[in-house]
PDB file of C-alpha atoms in Angstrom:
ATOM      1  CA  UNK A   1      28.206  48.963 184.509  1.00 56.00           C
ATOM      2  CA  UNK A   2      25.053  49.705 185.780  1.00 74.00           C
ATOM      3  CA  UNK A   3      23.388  51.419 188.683  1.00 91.00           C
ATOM      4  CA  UNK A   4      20.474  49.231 189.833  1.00 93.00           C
ATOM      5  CA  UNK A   5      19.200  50.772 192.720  1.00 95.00           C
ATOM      6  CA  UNK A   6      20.867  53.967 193.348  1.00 94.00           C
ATOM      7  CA  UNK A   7      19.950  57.768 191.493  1.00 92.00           C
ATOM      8  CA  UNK A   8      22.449  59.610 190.381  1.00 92.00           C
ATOM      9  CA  UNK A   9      19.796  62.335 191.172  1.00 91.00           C
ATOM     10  CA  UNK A  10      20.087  61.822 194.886  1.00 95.00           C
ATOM     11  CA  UNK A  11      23.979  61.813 194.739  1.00 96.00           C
ATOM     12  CA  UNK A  12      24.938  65.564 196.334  1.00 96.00           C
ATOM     13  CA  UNK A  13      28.678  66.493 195.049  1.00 96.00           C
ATOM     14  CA  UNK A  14      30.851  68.552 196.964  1.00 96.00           C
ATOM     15  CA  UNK A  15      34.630  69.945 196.679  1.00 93.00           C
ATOM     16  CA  UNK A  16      36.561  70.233 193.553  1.00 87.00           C
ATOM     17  CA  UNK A  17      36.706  67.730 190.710  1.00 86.00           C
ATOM     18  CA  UNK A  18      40.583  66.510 190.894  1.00 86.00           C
ATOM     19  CA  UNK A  19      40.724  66.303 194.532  1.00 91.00           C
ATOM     20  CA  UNK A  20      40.892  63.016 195.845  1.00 92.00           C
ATOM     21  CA  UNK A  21      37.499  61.297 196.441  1.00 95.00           C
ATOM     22  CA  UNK A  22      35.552  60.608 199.315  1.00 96.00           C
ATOM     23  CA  UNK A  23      32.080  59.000 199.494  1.00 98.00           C
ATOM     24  CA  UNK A  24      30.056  59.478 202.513  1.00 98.00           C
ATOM     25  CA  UNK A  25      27.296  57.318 203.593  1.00 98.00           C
ATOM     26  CA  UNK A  26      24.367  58.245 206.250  1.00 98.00           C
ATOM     27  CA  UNK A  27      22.628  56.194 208.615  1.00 97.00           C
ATOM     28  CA  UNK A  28      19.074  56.005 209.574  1.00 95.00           C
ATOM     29  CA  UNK A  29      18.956  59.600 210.481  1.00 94.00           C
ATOM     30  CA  UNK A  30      19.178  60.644 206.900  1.00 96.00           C
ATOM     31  CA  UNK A  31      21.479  62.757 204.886  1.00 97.00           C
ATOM     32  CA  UNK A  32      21.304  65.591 207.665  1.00 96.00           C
ATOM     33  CA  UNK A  33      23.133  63.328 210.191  1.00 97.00           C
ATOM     34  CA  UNK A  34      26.328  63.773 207.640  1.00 98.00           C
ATOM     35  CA  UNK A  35      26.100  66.904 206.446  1.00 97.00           C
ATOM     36  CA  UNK A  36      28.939  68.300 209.228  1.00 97.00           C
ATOM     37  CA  UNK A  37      31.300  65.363 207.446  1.00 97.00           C
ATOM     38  CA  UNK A  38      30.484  66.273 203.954  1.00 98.00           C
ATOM     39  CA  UNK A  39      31.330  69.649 204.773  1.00 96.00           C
ATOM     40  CA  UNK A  40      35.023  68.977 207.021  1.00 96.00           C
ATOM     41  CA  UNK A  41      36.121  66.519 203.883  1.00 96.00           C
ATOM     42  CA  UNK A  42      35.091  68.863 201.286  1.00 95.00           C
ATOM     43  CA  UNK A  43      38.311  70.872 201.851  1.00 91.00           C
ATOM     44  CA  UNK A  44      40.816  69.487 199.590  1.00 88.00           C
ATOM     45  CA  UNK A  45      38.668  66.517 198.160  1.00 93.00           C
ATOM     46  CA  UNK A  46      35.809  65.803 196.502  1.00 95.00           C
ATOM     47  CA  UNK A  47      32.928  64.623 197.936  1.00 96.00           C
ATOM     48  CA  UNK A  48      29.989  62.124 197.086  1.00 97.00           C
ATOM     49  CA  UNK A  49      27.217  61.978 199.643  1.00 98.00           C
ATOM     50  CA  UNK A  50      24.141  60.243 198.516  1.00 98.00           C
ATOM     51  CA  UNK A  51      20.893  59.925 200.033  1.00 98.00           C
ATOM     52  CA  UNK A  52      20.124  55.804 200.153  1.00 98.00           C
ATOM     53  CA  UNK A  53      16.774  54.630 198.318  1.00 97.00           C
ATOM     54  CA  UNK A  54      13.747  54.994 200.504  1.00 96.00           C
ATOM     55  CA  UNK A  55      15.060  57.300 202.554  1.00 97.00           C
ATOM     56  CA  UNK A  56      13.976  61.415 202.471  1.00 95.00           C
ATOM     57  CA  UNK A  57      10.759  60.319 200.089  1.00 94.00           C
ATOM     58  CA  UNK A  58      13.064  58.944 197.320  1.00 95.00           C
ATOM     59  CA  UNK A  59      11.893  55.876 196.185  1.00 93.00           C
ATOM     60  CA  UNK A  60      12.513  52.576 197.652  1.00 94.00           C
ATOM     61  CA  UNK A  61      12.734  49.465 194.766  1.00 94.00           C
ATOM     62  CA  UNK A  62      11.498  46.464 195.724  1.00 93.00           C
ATOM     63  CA  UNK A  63      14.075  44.133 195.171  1.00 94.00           C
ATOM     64  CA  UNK A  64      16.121  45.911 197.272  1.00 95.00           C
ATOM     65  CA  UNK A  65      16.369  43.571 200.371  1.00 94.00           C
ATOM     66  CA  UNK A  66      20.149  43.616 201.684  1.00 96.00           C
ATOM     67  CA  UNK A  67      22.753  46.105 202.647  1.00 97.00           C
ATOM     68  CA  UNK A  68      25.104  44.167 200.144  1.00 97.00           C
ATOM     69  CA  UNK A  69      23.063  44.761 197.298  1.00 97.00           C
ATOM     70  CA  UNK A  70      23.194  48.198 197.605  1.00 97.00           C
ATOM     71  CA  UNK A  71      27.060  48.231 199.070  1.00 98.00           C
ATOM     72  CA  UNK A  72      27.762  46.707 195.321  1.00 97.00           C
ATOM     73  CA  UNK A  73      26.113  49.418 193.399  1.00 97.00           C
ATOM     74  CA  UNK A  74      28.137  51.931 195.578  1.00 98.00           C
ATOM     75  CA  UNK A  75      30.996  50.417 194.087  1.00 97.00           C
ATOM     76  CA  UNK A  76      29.476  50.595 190.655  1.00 96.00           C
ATOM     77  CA  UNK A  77      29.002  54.354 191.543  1.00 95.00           C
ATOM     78  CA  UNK A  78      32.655  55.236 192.222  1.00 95.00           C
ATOM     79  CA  UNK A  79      34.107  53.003 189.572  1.00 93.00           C
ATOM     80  CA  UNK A  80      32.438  55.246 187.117  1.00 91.00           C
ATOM     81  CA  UNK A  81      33.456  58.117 188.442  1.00 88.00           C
ATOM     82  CA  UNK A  82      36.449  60.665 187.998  1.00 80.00           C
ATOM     83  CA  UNK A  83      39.008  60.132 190.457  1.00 78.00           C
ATOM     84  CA  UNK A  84      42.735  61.162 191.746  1.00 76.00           C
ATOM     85  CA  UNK A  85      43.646  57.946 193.545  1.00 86.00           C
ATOM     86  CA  UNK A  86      41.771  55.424 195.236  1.00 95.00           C
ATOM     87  CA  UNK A  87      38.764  56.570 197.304  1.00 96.00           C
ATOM     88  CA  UNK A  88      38.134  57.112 200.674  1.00 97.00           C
ATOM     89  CA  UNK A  89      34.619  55.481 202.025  1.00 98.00           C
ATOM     90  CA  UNK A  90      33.207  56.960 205.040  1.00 98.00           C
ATOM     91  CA  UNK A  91      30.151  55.841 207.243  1.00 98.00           C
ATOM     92  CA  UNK A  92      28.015  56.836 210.402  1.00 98.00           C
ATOM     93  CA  UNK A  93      26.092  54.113 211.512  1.00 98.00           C
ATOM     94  CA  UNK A  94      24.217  51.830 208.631  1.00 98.00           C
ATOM     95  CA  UNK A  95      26.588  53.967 206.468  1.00 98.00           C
ATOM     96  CA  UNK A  96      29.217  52.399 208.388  1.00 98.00           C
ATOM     97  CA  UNK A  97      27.634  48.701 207.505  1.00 98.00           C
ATOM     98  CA  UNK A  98      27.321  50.151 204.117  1.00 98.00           C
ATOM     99  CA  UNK A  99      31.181  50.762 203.543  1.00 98.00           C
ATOM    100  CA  UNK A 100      32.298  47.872 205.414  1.00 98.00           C
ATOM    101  CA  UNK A 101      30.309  45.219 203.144  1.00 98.00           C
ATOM    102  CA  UNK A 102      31.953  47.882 200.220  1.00 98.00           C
ATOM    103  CA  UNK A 103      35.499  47.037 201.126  1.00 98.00           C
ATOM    104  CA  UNK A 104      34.646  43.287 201.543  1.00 98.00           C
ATOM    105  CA  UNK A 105      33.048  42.746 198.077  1.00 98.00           C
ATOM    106  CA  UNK A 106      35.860  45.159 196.702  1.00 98.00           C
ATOM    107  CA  UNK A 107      38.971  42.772 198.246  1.00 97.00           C
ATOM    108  CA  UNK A 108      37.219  39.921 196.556  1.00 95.00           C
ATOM    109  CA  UNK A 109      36.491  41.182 192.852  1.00 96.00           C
ATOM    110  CA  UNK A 110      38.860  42.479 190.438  1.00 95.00           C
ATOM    111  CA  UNK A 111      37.069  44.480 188.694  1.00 93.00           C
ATOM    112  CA  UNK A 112      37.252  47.080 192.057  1.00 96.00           C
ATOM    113  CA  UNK A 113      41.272  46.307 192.712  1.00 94.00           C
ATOM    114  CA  UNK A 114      42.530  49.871 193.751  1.00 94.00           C
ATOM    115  CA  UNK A 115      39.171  51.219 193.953  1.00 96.00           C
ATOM    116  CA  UNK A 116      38.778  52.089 197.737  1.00 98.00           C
ATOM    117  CA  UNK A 117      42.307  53.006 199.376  1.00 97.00           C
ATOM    118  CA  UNK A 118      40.301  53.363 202.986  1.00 98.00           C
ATOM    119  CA  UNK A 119      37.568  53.323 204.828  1.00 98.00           C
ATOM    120  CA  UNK A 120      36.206  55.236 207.848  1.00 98.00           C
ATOM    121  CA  UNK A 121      33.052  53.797 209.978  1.00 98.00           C
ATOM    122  CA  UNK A 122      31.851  55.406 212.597  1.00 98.00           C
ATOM    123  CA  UNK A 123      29.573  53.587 215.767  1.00 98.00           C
ATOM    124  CA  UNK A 124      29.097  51.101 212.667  1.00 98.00           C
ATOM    125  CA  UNK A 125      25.833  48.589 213.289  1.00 98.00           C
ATOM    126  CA  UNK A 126      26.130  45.324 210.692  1.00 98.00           C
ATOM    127  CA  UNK A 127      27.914  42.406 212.428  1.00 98.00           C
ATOM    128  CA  UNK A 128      26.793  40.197 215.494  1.00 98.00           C
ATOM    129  CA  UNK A 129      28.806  40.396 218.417  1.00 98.00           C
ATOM    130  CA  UNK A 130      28.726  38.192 221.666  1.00 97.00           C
ATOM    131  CA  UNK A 131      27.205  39.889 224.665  1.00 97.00           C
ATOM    132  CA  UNK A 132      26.895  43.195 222.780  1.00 98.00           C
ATOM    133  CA  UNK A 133      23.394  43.477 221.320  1.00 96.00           C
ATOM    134  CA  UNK A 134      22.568  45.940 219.045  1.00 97.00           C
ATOM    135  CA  UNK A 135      19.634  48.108 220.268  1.00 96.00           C
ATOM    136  CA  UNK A 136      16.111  47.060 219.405  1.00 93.00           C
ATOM    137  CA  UNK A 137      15.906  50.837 217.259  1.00 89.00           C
ATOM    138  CA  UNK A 138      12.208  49.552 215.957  1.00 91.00           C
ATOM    139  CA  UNK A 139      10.586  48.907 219.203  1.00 93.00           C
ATOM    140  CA  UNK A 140      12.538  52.415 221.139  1.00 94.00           C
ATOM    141  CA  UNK A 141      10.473  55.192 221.372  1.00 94.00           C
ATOM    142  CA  UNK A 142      12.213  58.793 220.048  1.00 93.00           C
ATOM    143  CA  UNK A 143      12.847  59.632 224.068  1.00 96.00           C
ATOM    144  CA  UNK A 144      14.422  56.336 224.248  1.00 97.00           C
ATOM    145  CA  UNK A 145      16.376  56.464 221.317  1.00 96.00           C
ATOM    146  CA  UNK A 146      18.046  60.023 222.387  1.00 97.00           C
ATOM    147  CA  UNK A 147      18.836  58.070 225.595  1.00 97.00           C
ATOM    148  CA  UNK A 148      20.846  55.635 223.946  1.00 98.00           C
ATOM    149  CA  UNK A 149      22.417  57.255 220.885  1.00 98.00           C
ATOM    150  CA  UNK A 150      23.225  60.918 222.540  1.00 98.00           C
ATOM    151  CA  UNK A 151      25.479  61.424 225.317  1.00 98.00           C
ATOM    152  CA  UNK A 152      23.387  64.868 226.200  1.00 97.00           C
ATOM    153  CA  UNK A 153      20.237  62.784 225.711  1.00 97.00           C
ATOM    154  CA  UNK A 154      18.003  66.621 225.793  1.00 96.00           C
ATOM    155  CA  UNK A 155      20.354  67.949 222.638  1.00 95.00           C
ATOM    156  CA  UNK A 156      19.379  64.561 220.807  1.00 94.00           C
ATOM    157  CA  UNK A 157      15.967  64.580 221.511  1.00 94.00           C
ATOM    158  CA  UNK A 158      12.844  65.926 218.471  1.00 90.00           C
ATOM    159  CA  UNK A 159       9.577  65.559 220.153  1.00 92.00           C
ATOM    160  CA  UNK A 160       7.490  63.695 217.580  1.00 91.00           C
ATOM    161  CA  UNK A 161       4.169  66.559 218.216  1.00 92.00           C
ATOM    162  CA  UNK A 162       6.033  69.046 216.888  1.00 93.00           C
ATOM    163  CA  UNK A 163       6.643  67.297 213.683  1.00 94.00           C
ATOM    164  CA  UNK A 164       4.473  68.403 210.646  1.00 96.00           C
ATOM    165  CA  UNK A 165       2.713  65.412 208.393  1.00 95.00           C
ATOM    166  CA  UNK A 166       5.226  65.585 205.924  1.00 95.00           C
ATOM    167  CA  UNK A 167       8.030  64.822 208.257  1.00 94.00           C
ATOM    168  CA  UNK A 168       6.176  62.257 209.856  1.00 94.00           C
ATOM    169  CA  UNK A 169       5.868  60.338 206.437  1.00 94.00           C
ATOM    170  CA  UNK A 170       9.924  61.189 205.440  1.00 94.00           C
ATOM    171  CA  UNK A 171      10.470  59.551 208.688  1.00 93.00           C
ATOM    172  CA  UNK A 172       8.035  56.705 208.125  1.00 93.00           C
ATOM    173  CA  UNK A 173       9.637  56.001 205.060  1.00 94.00           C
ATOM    174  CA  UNK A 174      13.090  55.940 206.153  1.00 95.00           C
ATOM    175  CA  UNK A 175      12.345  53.231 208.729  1.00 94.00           C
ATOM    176  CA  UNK A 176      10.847  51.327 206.245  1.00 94.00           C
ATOM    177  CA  UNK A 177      13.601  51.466 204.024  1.00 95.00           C
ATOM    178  CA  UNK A 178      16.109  50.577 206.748  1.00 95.00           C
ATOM    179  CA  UNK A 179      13.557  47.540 207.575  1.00 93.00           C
ATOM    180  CA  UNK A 180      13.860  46.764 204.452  1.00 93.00           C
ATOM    181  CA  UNK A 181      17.737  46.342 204.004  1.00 93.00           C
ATOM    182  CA  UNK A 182      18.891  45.838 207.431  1.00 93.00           C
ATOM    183  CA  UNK A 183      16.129  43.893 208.510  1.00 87.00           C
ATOM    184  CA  UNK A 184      14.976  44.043 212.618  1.00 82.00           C
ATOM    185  CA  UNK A 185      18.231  42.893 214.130  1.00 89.00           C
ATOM    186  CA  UNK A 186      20.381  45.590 212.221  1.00 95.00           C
ATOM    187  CA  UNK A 187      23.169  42.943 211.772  1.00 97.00           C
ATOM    188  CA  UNK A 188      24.482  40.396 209.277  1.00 97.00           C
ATOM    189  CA  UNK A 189      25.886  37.200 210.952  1.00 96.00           C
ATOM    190  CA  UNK A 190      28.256  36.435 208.373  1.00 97.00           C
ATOM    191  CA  UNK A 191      29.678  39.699 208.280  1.00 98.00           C
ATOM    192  CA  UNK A 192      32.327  40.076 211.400  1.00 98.00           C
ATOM    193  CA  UNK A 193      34.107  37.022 210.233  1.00 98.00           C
ATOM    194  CA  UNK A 194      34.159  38.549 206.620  1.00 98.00           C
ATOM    195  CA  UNK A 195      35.796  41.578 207.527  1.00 98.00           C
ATOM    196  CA  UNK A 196      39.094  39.487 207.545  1.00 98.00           C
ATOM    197  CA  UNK A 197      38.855  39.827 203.669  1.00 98.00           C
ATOM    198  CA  UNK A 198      39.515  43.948 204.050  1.00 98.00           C
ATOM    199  CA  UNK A 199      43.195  44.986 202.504  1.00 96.00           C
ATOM    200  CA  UNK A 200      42.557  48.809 202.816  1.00 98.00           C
ATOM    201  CA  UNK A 201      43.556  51.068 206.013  1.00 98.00           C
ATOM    202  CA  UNK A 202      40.749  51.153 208.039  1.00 98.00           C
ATOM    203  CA  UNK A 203      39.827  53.374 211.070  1.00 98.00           C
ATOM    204  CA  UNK A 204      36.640  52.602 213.134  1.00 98.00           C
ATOM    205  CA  UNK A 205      35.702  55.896 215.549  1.00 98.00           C
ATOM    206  CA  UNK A 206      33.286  55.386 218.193  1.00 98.00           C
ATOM    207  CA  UNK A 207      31.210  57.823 220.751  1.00 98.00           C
ATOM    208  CA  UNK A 208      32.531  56.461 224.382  1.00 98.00           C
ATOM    209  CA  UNK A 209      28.846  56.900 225.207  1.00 98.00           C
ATOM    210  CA  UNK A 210      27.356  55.232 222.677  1.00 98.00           C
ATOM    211  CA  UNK A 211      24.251  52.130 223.688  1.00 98.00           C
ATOM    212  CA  UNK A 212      22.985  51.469 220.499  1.00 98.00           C
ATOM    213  CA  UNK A 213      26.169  49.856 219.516  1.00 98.00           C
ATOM    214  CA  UNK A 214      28.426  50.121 222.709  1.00 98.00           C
ATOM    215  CA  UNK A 215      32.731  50.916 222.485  1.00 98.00           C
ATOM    216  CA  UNK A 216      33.232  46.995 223.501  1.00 98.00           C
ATOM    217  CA  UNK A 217      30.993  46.513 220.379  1.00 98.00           C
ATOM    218  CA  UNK A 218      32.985  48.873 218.118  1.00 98.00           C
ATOM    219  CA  UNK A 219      36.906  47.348 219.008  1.00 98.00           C
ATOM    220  CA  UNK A 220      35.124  44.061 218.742  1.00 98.00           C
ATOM    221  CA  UNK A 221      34.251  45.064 215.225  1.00 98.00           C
ATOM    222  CA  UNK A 222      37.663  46.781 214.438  1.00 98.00           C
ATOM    223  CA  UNK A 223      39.861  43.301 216.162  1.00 98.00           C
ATOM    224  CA  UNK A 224      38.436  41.877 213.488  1.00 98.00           C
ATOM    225  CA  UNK A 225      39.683  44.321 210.549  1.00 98.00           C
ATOM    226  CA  UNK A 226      43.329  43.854 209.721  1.00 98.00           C
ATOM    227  CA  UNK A 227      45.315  46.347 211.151  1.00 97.00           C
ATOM    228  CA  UNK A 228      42.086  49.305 212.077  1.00 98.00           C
ATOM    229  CA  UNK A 229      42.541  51.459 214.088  1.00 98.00           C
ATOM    230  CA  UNK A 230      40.273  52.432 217.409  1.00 98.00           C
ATOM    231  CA  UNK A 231      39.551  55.587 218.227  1.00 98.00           C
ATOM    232  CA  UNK A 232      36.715  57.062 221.169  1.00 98.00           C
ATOM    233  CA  UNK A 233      35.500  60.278 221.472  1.00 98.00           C
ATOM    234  CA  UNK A 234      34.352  60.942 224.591  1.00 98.00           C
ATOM    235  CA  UNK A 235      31.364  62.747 225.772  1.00 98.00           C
ATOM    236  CA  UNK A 236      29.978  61.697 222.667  1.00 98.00           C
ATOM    237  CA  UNK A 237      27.349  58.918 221.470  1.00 98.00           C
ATOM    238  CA  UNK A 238      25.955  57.532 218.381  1.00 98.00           C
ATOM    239  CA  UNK A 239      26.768  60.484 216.124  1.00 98.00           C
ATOM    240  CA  UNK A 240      30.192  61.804 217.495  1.00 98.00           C
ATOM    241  CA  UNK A 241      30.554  64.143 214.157  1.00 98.00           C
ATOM    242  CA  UNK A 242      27.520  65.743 215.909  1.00 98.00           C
ATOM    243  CA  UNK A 243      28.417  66.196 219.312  1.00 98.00           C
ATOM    244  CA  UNK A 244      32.158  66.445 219.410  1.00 98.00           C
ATOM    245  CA  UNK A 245      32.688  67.706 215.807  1.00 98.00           C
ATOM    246  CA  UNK A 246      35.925  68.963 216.500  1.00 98.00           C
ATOM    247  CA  UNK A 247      37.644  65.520 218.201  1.00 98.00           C
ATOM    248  CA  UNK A 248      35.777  63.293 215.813  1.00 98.00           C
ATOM    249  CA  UNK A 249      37.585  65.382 212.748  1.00 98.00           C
ATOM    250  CA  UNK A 250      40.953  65.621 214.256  1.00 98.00           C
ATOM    251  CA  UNK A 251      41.025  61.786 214.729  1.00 98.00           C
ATOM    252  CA  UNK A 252      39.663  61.114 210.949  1.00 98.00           C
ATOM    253  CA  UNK A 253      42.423  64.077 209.496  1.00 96.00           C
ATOM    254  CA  UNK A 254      45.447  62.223 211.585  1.00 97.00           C
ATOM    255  CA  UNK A 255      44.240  59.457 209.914  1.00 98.00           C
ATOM    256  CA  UNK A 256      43.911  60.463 206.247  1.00 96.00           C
ATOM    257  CA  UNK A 257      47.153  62.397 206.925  1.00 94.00           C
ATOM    258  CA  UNK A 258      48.498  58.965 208.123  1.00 93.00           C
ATOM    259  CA  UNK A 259      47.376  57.053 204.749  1.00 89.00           C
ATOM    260  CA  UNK A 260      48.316  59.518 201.913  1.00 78.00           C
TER     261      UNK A 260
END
C-alpha cells in the first residue's frame, strides 16, 4: 500500500500505542481548529491527527483534485497502522466530508472490511441538499465568515491587519488547497445518496447556530446515514468543539460509550 498524497511527516500522534484508534480530520481552519478534540480523545486512545496537503505551508500535489482521492489514502493510512479494534474517524467540517467519503469507499472495498468501526462528523460540508445552500466561504469576507460560522460572532472573529505576512500566505495556501479538493461549491452531488452505502455507527453533531451549513442541513445529511444519530449543541456554530467544548464532548463520549 501506498501513501500518494499524504506525509507521514504531517501526521501528529497522540495517546498511547494499544489504545483504540481514532483519526481526526480538520477543516479549512487548519489543524488548530481540532486541537481541543485531539486532546479530549487522547485519554484512553490513540490519536492520529494529520494536517491535509496544502494546508499550514505543507505542500499541495497537483494531482490532488477531489476529497475522495485523499479520503482513500486516509484509509491507506490507518490500514497500515497498529490498531486495537476498528477505528474511530472523526471530522469538523471538510474533515467531516473527509470521513464520510472514508466510510463510503471503506463499505464498498474489502480490502478496508473492519477497518473503521465509526465515524463522527461534525457541521460536515460535502453533499447537496435542497433549499440548504452551503455558504459561498470564497466570496465571505473574515467579518462575514465569523457571522456565519460563530454563534458569538466577536469570539470568532481575527482581523486580517493584524496578521503578519507569513500567516497571510499559510492562510492563502490553505484556501487554495481547499479550492483545490472541494472545489467552489464545497459539495459533491453524488455524495448524499452514497451515504446509504455506510455500515458503521455514525453520529453527526451540529452547532444549533450554525449558517455555513445550517441544523436542517446537518439531519438532512444524517436521514440519509443508516441509523446516525443527531445531536445540536446549542449556543454553538460551525466549530461546536470550540465554543461549547464541554456539550460537544459529552455527546461524542455517550456515543463512543454507546458503540464499544
Amino acid at each position: 500500500m501506498v501513501l500518494e498524497f499524504v506525509s507521514r511527516a504531517s501526521v501528529v500522534e497522540a495517546g498511547k500505542v494499544g489504545q483504540p484508534l481514532a483519526l481526526v480530520l480538520h477543516g479549512g481552519g487548519g489543524p488548530r481548529t481540532v486541537a481541543p478534540l485531539v486532546g479530549q480523545l487522547r485519554e484512553g486512545r490513540r490519536v492520529l491527527a494529520p494536517t491535509h496537503p496544502g494546508w499550514e505551508g505543507t505542500a499541495l500535489p497537483e494531482s490532488l483534485a477531489s476529497v475522495s482521492q485523499l479520503a482513500a489514502d486516509y484509509l491507506e493510512l490507518l490500514a497500515e497502522e497498529p490498531r486495537e479494534g476498528a477505528a474511530t474517524v472523526v471530522g469538523s467540517s471538510i474533515g467531516g466530508w473527509i470521513a464520510l467519503e472514508m466510510a463510503v469507499q471503506a463499505a464498498k472495498d474489502p480490502r478496508f472490511e473492519g477497518l473503521i468501526g465509526s465515524v463522527i462528523v461534525i457541521d460536515s460540508v460535502g453533499v447537496e441538499v435542497a433549499g440548504e445552500p452551503i455558504a459561498d466561504f470564497f466570496s465571505l469576507s473574515p467579518r462575514q465568515l465569523a457571522e456565519l460560522a460563530w454563534h458569538d460572532a466577536d469570539r470568532g472573529y481575527l482581523d486580517p491587519a493584524g496578521f503578519s505576512d507569513e500567516q497571510r500566505a499559510v492562510l492563502a495556501g490553505n484556501a487554495r488547497a481547499m479550492k483545490a479538493m472541494t472545489g467552489s461549491g464545497m459539495a459533491d452531488p453524488t455524495l448524499l445518496n452514497r451515504l446509504e452505502a455506510m455500515n458503521v455507527p455514525t453520529l453527526v453533531v451540529w452547532g444549533a447556530s450554525d449558517r455555513v451549513v445550517t441544523p436542517a442541513y446537518g439531519r438532512a445529511l444524517a436521514a440519509a446515514v443508516p441509523g446516525a444519530r443527531f445531536a445540536e449543541v446549542e449556543k454553538a456554530g460551525h466549530l461546536p468543539h470550540l465554543e461549547q467544548p464541554a456539550a460537544t464532548f459529552a455527546v461524542i463520549e455517550r456515543f463512543l460509550a454507546a458503540t464499544r
